[in-house]
Short mmCIF file of C-alpha atoms in Angstrom, two decimals:
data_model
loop_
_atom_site.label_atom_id
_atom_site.label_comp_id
_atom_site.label_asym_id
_atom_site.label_seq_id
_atom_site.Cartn_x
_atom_site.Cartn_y
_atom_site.Cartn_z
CA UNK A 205 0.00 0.00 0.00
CA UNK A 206 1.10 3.23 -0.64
CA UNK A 207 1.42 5.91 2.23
CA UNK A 208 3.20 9.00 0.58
CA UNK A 209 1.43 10.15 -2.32
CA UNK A 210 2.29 13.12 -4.67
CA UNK A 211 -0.17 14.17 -7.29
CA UNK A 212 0.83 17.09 -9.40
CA UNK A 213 -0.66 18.78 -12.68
CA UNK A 214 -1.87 21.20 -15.12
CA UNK A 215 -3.96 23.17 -13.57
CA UNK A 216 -8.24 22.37 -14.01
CA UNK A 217 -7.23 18.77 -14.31
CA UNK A 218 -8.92 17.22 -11.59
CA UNK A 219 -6.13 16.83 -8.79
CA UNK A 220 -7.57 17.98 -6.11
CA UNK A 221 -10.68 16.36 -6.52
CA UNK A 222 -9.15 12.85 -7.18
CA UNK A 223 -6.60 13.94 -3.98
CA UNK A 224 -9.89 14.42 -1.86
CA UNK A 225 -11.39 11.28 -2.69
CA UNK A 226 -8.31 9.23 -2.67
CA UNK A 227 -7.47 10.04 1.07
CA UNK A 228 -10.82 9.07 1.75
CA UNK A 229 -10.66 5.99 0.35
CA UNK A 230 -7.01 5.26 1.73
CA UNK A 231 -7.32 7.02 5.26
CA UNK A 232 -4.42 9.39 4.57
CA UNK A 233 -4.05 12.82 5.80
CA UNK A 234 -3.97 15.05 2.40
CA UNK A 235 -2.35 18.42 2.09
CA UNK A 236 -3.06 21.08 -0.98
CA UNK A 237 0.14 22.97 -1.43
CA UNK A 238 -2.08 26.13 -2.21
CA UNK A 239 -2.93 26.32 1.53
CA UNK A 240 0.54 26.81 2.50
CA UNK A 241 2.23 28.19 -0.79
CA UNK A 242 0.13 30.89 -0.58
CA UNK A 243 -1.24 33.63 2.22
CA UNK A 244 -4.32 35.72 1.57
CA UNK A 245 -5.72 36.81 -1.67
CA UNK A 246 -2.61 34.83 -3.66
CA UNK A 247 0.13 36.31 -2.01
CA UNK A 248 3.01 34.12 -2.28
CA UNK A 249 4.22 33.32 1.23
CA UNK A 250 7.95 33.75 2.41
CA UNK A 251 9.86 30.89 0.11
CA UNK A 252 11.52 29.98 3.55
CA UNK A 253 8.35 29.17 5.30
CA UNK A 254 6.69 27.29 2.41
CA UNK A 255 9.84 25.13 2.83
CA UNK A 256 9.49 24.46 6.40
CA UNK A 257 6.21 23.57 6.45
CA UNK A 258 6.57 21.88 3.44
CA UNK A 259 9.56 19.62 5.00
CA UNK A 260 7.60 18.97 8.49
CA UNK A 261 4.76 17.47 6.23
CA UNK A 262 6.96 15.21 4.15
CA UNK A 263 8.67 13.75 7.13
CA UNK A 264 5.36 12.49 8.43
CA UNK A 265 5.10 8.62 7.98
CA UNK A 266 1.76 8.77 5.28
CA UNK A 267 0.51 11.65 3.36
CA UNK A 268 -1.04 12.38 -0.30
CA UNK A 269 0.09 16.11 -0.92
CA UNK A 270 -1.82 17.56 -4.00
CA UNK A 271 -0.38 21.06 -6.05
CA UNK A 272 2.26 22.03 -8.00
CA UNK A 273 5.05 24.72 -6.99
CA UNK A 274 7.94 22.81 -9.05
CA UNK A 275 10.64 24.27 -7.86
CA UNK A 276 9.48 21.75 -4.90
CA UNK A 277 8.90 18.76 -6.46
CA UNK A 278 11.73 17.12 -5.77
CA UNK A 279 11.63 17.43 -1.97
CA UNK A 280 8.47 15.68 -1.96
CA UNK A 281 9.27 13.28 -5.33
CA UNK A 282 12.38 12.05 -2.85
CA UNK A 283 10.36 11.16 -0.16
CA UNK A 284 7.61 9.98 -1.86
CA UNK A 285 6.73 5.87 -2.77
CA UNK A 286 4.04 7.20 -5.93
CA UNK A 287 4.17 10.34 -7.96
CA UNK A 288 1.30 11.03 -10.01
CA UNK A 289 1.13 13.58 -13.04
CA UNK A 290 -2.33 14.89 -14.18
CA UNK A 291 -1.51 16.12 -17.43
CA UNK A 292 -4.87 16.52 -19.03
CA UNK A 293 -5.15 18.52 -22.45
CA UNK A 294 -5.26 22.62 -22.26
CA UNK A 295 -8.20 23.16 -23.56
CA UNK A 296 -9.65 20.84 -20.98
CA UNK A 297 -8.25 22.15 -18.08
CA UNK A 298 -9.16 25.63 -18.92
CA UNK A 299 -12.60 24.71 -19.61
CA UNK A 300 -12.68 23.23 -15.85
CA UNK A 301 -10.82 26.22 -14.81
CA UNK A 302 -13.43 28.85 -15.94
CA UNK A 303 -17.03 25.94 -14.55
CA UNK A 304 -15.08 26.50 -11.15
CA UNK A 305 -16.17 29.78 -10.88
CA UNK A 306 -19.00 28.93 -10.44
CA UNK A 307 -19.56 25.18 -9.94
CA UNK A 308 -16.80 24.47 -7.34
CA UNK A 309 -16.60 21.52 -5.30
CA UNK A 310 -17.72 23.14 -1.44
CA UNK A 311 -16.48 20.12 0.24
CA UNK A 312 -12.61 20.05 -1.16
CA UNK A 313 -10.54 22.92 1.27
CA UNK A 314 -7.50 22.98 -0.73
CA UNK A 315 -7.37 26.86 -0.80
CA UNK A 316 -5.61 29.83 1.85
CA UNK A 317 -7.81 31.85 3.58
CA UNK A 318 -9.18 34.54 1.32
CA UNK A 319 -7.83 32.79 -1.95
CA UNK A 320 -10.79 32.76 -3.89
CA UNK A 321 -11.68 31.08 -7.41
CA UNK A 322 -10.41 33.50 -10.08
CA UNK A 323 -9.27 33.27 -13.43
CA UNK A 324 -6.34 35.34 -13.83
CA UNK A 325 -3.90 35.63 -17.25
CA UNK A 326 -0.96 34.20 -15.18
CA UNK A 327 -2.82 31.05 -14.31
CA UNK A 328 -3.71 30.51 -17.90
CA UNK A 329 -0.12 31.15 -19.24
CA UNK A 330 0.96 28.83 -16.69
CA UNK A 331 -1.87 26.19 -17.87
CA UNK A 332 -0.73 26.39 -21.62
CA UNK A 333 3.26 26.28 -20.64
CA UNK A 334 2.65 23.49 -18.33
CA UNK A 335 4.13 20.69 -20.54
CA UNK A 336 7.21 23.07 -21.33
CA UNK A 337 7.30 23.74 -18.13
CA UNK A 338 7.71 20.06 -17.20
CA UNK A 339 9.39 18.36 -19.75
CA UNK A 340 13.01 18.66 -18.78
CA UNK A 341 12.09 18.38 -14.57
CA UNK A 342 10.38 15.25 -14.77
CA UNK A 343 12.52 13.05 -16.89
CA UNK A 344 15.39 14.19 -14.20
CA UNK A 345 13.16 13.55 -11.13
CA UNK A 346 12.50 10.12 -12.75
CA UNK A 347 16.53 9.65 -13.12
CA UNK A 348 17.42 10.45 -9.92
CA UNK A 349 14.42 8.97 -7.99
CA UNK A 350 14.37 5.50 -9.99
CA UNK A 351 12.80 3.61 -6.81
CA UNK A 352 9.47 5.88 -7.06
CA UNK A 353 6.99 4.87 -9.18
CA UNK A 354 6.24 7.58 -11.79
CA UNK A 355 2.50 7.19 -13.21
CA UNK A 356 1.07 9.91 -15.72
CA UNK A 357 -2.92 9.94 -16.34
CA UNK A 358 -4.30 11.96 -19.34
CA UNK A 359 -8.09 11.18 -19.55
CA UNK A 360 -11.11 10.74 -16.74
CA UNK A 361 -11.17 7.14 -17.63
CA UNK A 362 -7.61 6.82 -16.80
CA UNK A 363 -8.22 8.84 -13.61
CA UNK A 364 -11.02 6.19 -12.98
CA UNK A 365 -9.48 3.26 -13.27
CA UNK A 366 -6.11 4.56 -11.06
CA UNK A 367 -8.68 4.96 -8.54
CA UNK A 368 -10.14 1.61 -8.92
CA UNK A 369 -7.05 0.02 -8.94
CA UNK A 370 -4.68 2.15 -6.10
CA UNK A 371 -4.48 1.14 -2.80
#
């Protein structure tokens, strides 16, 4: 069974809601990066602190941590025993990006206080770079972390059955 979890992606692609559902089903504590990336209304939080708290939670014996901030990923890709990349298509995630504003999911927390669902040009520049922004980072995670496994799901029905089959 796995016990440390990471689940990263474009965002819009469904992370957080498969990250909700999956700790559910496994009984491990999850933790959204946003929630301690950021401070209020998207401020980016002292790098420093991020990395603290970020450390303190990856030294915990079972976790599923769910967000992005790459210049991270390897402290929690090292630690981790499954790594999971959501990379769904743009248009996609976009789509899901702009029914969040007004169809979100009440039940997932995965945002700072006073963080509120907006669609800013940043986070779509970010959305449509993602797989530039990736493709160099995780073929050398993947190098120097052989012993993790490295899954990457691009569809709902390959979100589906990883949830059918993980444990």
């Amino acid at each position: 069974m796995y016990k440390k979890i990471v689940i990263f992606g474009r965002p819009g692609s469904g992370k957080s809601t498969f990250c909700s559902k999956l700790a559910k089903k496994m009984g491990l504590p999850l933790f959204h990066l946003d929630k301690i990336y950021f401070a209020k209304d998207w401020t980016k939080r002292d790098n420093q602190a991020y990395l603290d708290d970020l450390h303190a939670i990856v030294q915990q014996d079972e976790w599923i941590i769910d967000g992005n901030c790459l210049r991270s990923l390897d402290v929690r890709w090292q630690q981790a025993d499954l790594v999971i990349h959501f990379n769904f298509p743009f248009y996609l995630c976009l789509w899901r990006l702009i029914k969040r504003l007004w169809a979100k999911d009440c039940t997932i927390d995965d945002r700072a206080p006073g963080c509120y669902e907006a669609v800013r040009w940043d986070l779509v520049t970010y959305t449509w770079r993602w797989n530039w922004r990736v493709k160099d980072l995780i073929p050398e995670l993947q190098k120097h972390y052989p012993h993790v496994p490295y899954l990457t799901v691009k569809s709902s029905k390959e979100v589906t059955q990883l949830f059918k089959t993980i444990e």
